[in-house]
Coordinates of C-alpha atoms in Angstrom, one line a residue:
X1 CA -51.9 6.5 6.1
X2 CA -50.3 3.9 8.5
X3 CA -48.8 2.0 5.8
X4 CA -48.0 5.4 4.0
X5 CA -46.0 6.5 7.6
X6 CA -44.6 3.0 8.3
X7 CA -43.0 3.0 5.0
X8 CA -41.8 6.3 4.8
X9 CA -40.0 5.6 8.4
X10 CA -38.6 2.3 7.0
X11 CA -37.2 4.0 4.1
X12 CA -35.8 6.5 6.6
X13 CA -34.3 4.0 8.6
X14 CA -32.7 2.1 5.6
X15 CA -31.2 5.5 4.1
X16 CA -29.7 6.4 7.7
X17 CA -28.5 3.0 7.9
X18 CA -26.7 3.3 4.3
X19 CA -25.3 6.8 5.0
X20 CA -23.7 5.4 8.2
X21 CA -22.4 2.4 6.1
X22 CA -20.9 4.9 4.1
X23 CA -19.5 7.1 6.4
X24 CA -17.9 4.3 8.4
X25 CA -16.4 2.8 5.3
X26 CA -14.9 6.4 4.4
X27 CA -13.2 6.5 7.8
X28 CA -11.9 3.1 7.4
X29 CA -10.3 3.8 4.0
X30 CA -8.9 7.1 5.5
X31 CA -7.5 5.0 8.3
X32 CA -5.6 2.5 6.2
X33 CA -2.1 3.3 6.0
X34 CA -0.2 3.7 2.8
X35 CA 1.6 0.6 3.0
X36 CA -1.2 -1.4 4.0
X37 CA -3.3 -0.2 0.7
X38 CA -0.6 -1.8 -1.2
X39 CA -1.1 -4.8 0.6
X40 CA -4.9 -4.7 -0.4
X41 CA -3.6 -4.9 -4.2
X42 CA -1.9 -8.0 -3.4
X43 CA -3.2 -11.4 -4.4
X44 CA -4.0 -14.3 -1.9
X45 CA -0.6 -14.9 0.1
X46 CA 0.3 -17.0 3.1
X47 CA 2.3 -14.1 4.2
X48 CA 2.8 -10.4 4.0
X49 CA 5.4 -8.0 4.7
X50 CA 4.6 -4.1 4.5
X51 CA 7.6 -1.4 4.8
X52 CA 7.9 2.0 4.9
X53 CA 10.7 2.2 2.4
X54 CA 11.1 6.2 2.9
X55 CA 11.4 5.7 6.5
X56 CA 13.6 2.5 6.3
X57 CA 16.2 4.8 4.2
X58 CA 16.1 8.3 5.8
X59 CA 15.8 7.1 9.4
X60 CA 16.0 3.5 10.2
X61 CA 19.2 2.4 8.3
X62 CA 21.3 5.4 9.6
X63 CA 20.3 4.9 13.1
X64 CA 21.2 1.1 13.0
X65 CA 24.6 1.6 11.3
X66 CA 25.6 4.8 12.9
X67 CA 28.2 2.9 15.0
X68 CA 29.8 1.5 11.6
X69 CA 30.0 4.4 9.1
X70 CA 31.9 2.4 6.6
X71 CA 29.0 -0.4 6.4
X72 CA 26.6 2.5 5.8
X73 CA 29.0 4.1 3.3
X74 CA 28.8 0.5 1.7
X75 CA 25.4 0.3 1.4
X76 CA 24.9 4.0 0.2
X77 CA 27.6 3.3 -2.7
X78 CA 25.6 0.0 -3.7
X79 CA 22.6 1.9 -4.0
X80 CA 24.2 4.6 -5.8
X81 CA 25.8 1.6 -8.2
X82 CA 22.9 -0.1 -8.8
X83 CA 20.8 3.6 -10.0
X84 CA 24.0 4.2 -12.0
X85 CA 23.6 0.8 -14.0
X86 CA 20.0 0.5 -14.0
X87 CA 18.5 3.8 -13.7
X88 CA 16.6 2.6 -10.7
X89 CA 16.9 4.6 -7.2
X90 CA 15.3 2.3 -4.7
X91 CA 15.3 5.0 -2.2
X92 CA 12.4 6.9 -4.7
X93 CA 10.1 4.1 -3.5
X94 CA 8.0 5.2 -0.5
X95 CA 6.1 2.0 0.4
X96 CA 6.0 -1.5 -0.9
X97 CA 4.1 -4.6 0.1
X98 CA 5.4 -8.2 -0.6
X99 CA 3.3 -11.0 -0.8
X100 CA 4.3 -14.9 -0.3
X101 CA 2.8 -17.9 -0.8
X102 CA 4.3 -21.3 0.1
X103 CA 3.7 -24.7 -1.9
X104 CA 4.5 -27.8 -0.4
X105 CA 7.0 -29.8 -2.6
X106 CA 8.2 -32.9 -1.0
X107 CA 8.8 -33.9 2.9
X108 CA 9.9 -30.9 4.3
X109 CA 10.5 -28.5 1.0
X110 CA 8.5 -25.7 0.5
X111 CA 8.9 -23.7 -2.8
X112 CA 8.5 -20.1 -1.8
X113 CA 7.4 -17.5 -4.5
X114 CA 7.1 -13.6 -3.9
X115 CA 5.3 -10.8 -5.3
X116 CA 6.0 -7.1 -4.4
X117 CA 3.8 -4.0 -5.2
X118 CA 6.1 -1.0 -4.3
X119 CA 4.8 2.8 -5.1
X120 CA 7.0 6.0 -4.9
X121 CA 8.1 9.3 -6.7
X122 CA 9.2 8.1 -9.8
X123 CA 6.8 6.9 -12.9
X124 CA 6.2 3.3 -13.6
X125 CA 7.3 3.7 -16.9
X126 CA 10.8 4.9 -16.1
X127 CA 11.1 1.7 -13.7
X128 CA 10.2 -0.6 -16.4
X129 CA 12.3 1.3 -19.1
X130 CA 15.3 1.0 -16.7
X131 CA 14.8 -2.7 -16.2
X132 CA 14.4 -3.4 -20.0
X133 CA 17.4 -1.2 -21.0
X134 CA 19.7 -3.4 -18.1
X135 CA 18.3 -6.6 -19.5
X136 CA 19.8 -5.5 -23.0
X137 CA 16.5 -6.6 -24.6
X138 CA 16.5 -9.8 -23.2
X139 CA 12.4 -10.1 -22.1
X140 CA 9.4 -11.3 -23.2
X141 CA 5.9 -9.5 -23.3
X142 CA 2.9 -10.5 -22.3
X143 CA -0.8 -8.9 -22.2
X144 CA -3.0 -9.1 -19.4
X145 CA -6.2 -7.3 -20.0
X146 CA -5.2 -3.8 -20.9
X147 CA -1.9 -4.1 -19.2
X148 CA 1.5 -5.3 -20.7
X149 CA 3.7 -7.9 -18.2
X150 CA 7.3 -7.5 -18.9
X151 CA 9.0 -10.9 -18.5
X152 CA 12.7 -11.0 -17.6
X153 CA 14.9 -14.4 -17.0
X154 CA 16.0 -14.6 -13.5
X155 CA 19.2 -16.1 -14.8
X156 CA 19.8 -13.7 -17.2
X157 CA 19.4 -10.5 -14.9
X158 CA 21.7 -12.3 -12.4
X159 CA 24.7 -13.0 -15.0
X160 CA 24.4 -9.3 -16.3
X161 CA 24.9 -8.1 -12.4
X162 CA 27.6 -10.6 -11.8
X163 CA 29.3 -9.1 -15.0
X164 CA 28.9 -5.7 -13.9
X165 CA 30.3 -6.4 -10.2
X166 CA 33.8 -6.3 -9.1
X167 CA 35.4 -9.7 -9.1
X168 CA 35.9 -10.5 -5.1
X169 CA 35.2 -13.4 -2.9
X170 CA 31.6 -13.4 -3.2
X171 CA 32.0 -14.3 -7.0
X172 CA 31.7 -18.6 -5.9
X173 CA 28.7 -17.7 -4.1
X174 CA 27.1 -15.7 -7.4
X175 CA 27.6 -18.5 -9.4
X176 CA 25.7 -20.8 -7.0
X177 CA 22.9 -18.5 -7.0
X178 CA 22.9 -18.1 -10.8
X179 CA 22.6 -22.0 -11.0
X180 CA 19.6 -22.5 -8.8
X181 CA 17.7 -19.6 -10.6
X182 CA 15.2 -20.9 -13.2
X183 CA 12.2 -18.8 -12.8
X184 CA 11.2 -15.9 -14.6
X185 CA 11.0 -12.0 -13.0
X186 CA 7.9 -10.6 -14.2
X187 CA 6.9 -6.8 -13.5
X188 CA 4.0 -4.7 -14.9
X189 CA 2.6 -1.2 -14.0
X190 CA -0.6 -1.1 -11.7
X191 CA -1.1 2.8 -11.9
X192 CA 1.4 5.9 -12.7
X193 CA 3.7 5.7 -9.7
X194 CA 2.8 1.9 -8.5
X195 CA 4.1 -1.5 -9.8
X196 CA 4.0 -4.9 -9.1
X197 CA 7.2 -7.5 -9.6
X198 CA 7.9 -11.0 -8.7
X199 CA 6.7 -14.7 -9.8
X200 CA 5.3 -14.5 -13.2
X201 CA 1.7 -16.4 -12.1
X202 CA 1.5 -14.0 -8.9
X203 CA 1.9 -11.0 -11.1
X204 CA -0.7 -12.4 -13.4
X205 CA -2.9 -12.9 -10.4
X206 CA -2.1 -9.1 -8.9
X207 CA -3.9 -7.4 -12.0
X208 CA -6.4 -10.0 -12.8
X209 CA -9.8 -8.7 -12.8
X210 CA -11.0 -12.3 -11.0
X211 CA -7.9 -11.6 -8.3
X212 CA -8.6 -13.3 -4.8
X213 CA -7.1 -10.6 -2.4
X214 CA -5.3 -11.2 0.8
X215 CA -7.2 -12.6 3.6
X216 CA -9.0 -10.0 5.7
X217 CA -7.4 -12.0 8.6
X218 CA -4.0 -11.3 7.4
X219 CA -5.1 -7.4 6.4
X220 CA -6.6 -7.0 10.3
X221 CA -3.0 -8.3 11.7
X222 CA -1.2 -6.1 9.5
X223 CA -3.0 -3.2 10.7
X224 CA -2.0 -3.3 14.5
X225 CA 1.0 -0.9 14.5
X226 CA 0.3 0.6 11.1
X227 CA 3.1 3.6 11.8
X228 CA 6.1 1.2 11.9
X229 CA 8.9 1.3 9.6
X230 CA 7.7 -2.8 9.1
X231 CA 4.7 -4.9 9.9
X232 CA 4.4 -8.4 8.9
X233 CA 1.5 -11.1 9.4
X234 CA 1.4 -14.8 8.3
X235 CA -0.6 -17.7 8.5
X236 CA 1.2 -20.7 9.2
X237 CA 1.7 -24.1 8.0
X238 CA 0.4 -27.2 9.8
X239 CA 3.3 -29.3 11.4
X240 CA 6.2 -26.4 11.5
X241 CA 7.7 -28.4 14.3
X242 CA 9.3 -30.5 11.2
X243 CA 11.4 -27.5 10.1
X244 CA 13.1 -26.8 13.4
X245 CA 15.8 -29.1 15.0
X246 CA 13.5 -30.1 18.1
X247 CA 14.5 -32.8 20.5
X248 CA 11.6 -31.9 22.7
X249 CA 7.8 -33.2 21.9
X250 CA 6.4 -30.4 24.3
X251 CA 8.2 -27.6 22.4
X252 CA 7.3 -29.0 19.2
X253 CA 3.7 -29.4 20.2
X254 CA 3.4 -25.8 21.5
X255 CA 5.2 -24.9 18.1
X256 CA 2.5 -26.6 16.0
X257 CA -0.2 -25.3 17.7
X258 CA 0.5 -21.8 16.4
X259 CA -1.9 -20.5 13.5
X260 CA -0.8 -17.0 12.8
X261 CA 2.5 -15.1 13.4
X262 CA 2.4 -11.1 13.4
X263 CA 4.3 -7.9 14.3
X264 CA 6.3 -4.9 13.7
X265 CA 9.9 -3.7 13.8
X266 CA 10.5 0.2 14.4
X267 CA 13.1 2.4 15.1
X268 CA 12.1 4.8 18.1
X269 CA 14.4 7.9 19.4
X270 CA 17.0 5.8 21.5
X271 CA 15.9 2.3 20.8
X272 CA 15.0 -0.4 18.1
X273 CA 11.7 -2.4 19.0
X274 CA 10.3 -5.5 18.1
X275 CA 6.9 -6.7 18.9
X276 CA 5.8 -10.6 17.9
X277 CA 2.6 -12.2 18.3
X278 CA 1.7 -15.7 18.0
X279 CA -1.9 -16.7 17.9
X280 CA -3.0 -20.2 18.4
X281 CA -6.1 -22.4 18.3
X282 CA -6.6 -22.4 21.9
X283 CA -6.0 -20.5 25.3
X284 CA -4.8 -23.6 26.8
X285 CA -2.0 -23.5 24.0
X286 CA -0.9 -20.5 24.5
X287 CA -0.3 -20.7 28.0
X288 CA 1.6 -23.5 27.5
X289 CA 3.6 -22.1 24.7
X290 CA 4.0 -18.8 27.2
X291 CA 5.7 -21.2 30.0
X292 CA 7.8 -23.1 27.3
X293 CA 9.4 -19.3 26.1
X294 CA 9.5 -18.4 29.8
X295 CA 11.8 -21.7 30.4
X296 CA 13.8 -21.0 27.5
X297 CA 14.2 -17.5 28.6
X298 CA 15.4 -19.0 32.0
X299 CA 18.0 -21.0 30.1
X300 CA 19.4 -18.1 28.4
X301 CA 19.9 -16.2 31.2
X302 CA 21.8 -19.1 32.6
X303 CA 23.9 -19.7 29.9
X304 CA 24.9 -16.0 28.7
X305 CA 24.6 -14.6 32.5
X306 CA 28.2 -14.7 33.1
X307 CA 29.5 -14.3 29.4
X308 CA 32.6 -11.6 29.2
X309 CA 32.6 -10.8 25.5
X310 CA 30.7 -7.2 24.6
X311 CA 28.3 -8.9 22.1
X312 CA 27.6 -11.5 24.3
X313 CA 26.5 -9.1 27.2
X314 CA 24.5 -7.6 24.9
X315 CA 22.8 -10.8 23.9
X316 CA 22.4 -11.7 27.7
X317 CA 20.6 -8.3 28.1
X318 CA 18.3 -8.9 25.3
X319 CA 17.4 -12.1 26.9
X320 CA 16.8 -10.4 29.9
X321 CA 14.8 -7.4 28.8
X322 CA 12.6 -9.6 26.4
X323 CA 8.9 -9.5 27.9
X324 CA 6.6 -12.5 27.1
X325 CA 2.7 -12.0 27.9
X326 CA -0.4 -14.1 27.2
X327 CA -3.7 -12.8 26.2
X328 CA -6.7 -15.3 25.4
X329 CA -5.0 -17.5 22.7
X330 CA -2.2 -14.8 22.0
X331 CA 1.4 -14.7 23.1
X332 CA 3.3 -11.7 22.6
X333 CA 7.1 -10.7 22.8
X334 CA 8.2 -7.2 23.2
X335 CA 11.8 -6.3 23.2
X336 CA 13.4 -3.1 23.1
X337 CA 17.3 -2.8 22.4
X338 CA 18.7 0.5 23.3
X339 CA 21.0 2.5 20.6
X340 CA 23.9 1.8 22.6
X341 CA 23.7 -2.0 22.4
X342 CA 22.9 -2.0 18.4
X343 CA 26.0 0.2 18.6
X344 CA 28.1 -2.8 20.3
X345 CA 26.7 -4.8 17.6
X346 CA 26.8 -3.0 14.3
X347 CA 30.5 -2.0 15.6
X348 CA 31.8 -5.5 15.1
X349 CA 30.1 -6.4 11.9
X350 CA 32.9 -6.1 9.3

């Protein structure tokens, strides 16, 4: 009898534990933002960016460009032109997650490959059909399990866009971009309203049954403020200082100590906010990095303190308002730029 009671007790404990785990798992899934749900579909990446596309176009962009209506009109016109020529209205996307992998080529050169997963109100079939139509039939097909991957030549797409675009001062730049394009662009449907597109190999990985997902470290860092318009997280490569024109060995050492960078950008009622956090290996490295940044802030204040131009005065206020703090092995930058200062900078753009 005692053995039966013990066995029953153990069974009850096991069932309760399983139930508790299931409830916790359901709660955690509910807590994941729509953008981060897309990040979970990405293949392993060195960096991830998520965007609330709907809020970006309906709230953030109009607010950021409120002092420069001609520029906002230009952006809106280009989106409308893209819709007319390709059938794709990017404003129909609601969320997207972009993953980036960086592969060293030689010396300071890295090959950066992206893959994007986007979800919206328009069907995946319609989007892919529009892309096929825009390419004038210049695409290949490849099977990946029960999915079809459509492969387009990046150079052909760029040439097509150039032919459709009006001739202007940027035509030379377009020629240079076309010359540098050598990789293919792949696109496939994830589900009825979700597509993956970007580097062919990464798109293959995204739909592979053996897909290695984005690391839990990066996913966790993306979730710090999920309601922001933009969230980002990246694992930094070793020796980052070699990519920067630094003459100070101490600054280079502090830059090399950074292992992760993450943060967010958002638009509030009367300001745009930016939060960036750098995570180092050791607490002492974070302290040293904080001291370096505070030193640079003092230099910036001294350099721009007596500036006369409206834009330089805005930059001076931004430097002054930047708040640096450290906690354990993390250094945080918090910056809030009031709408009045944004209006000054944006109003000067042509």
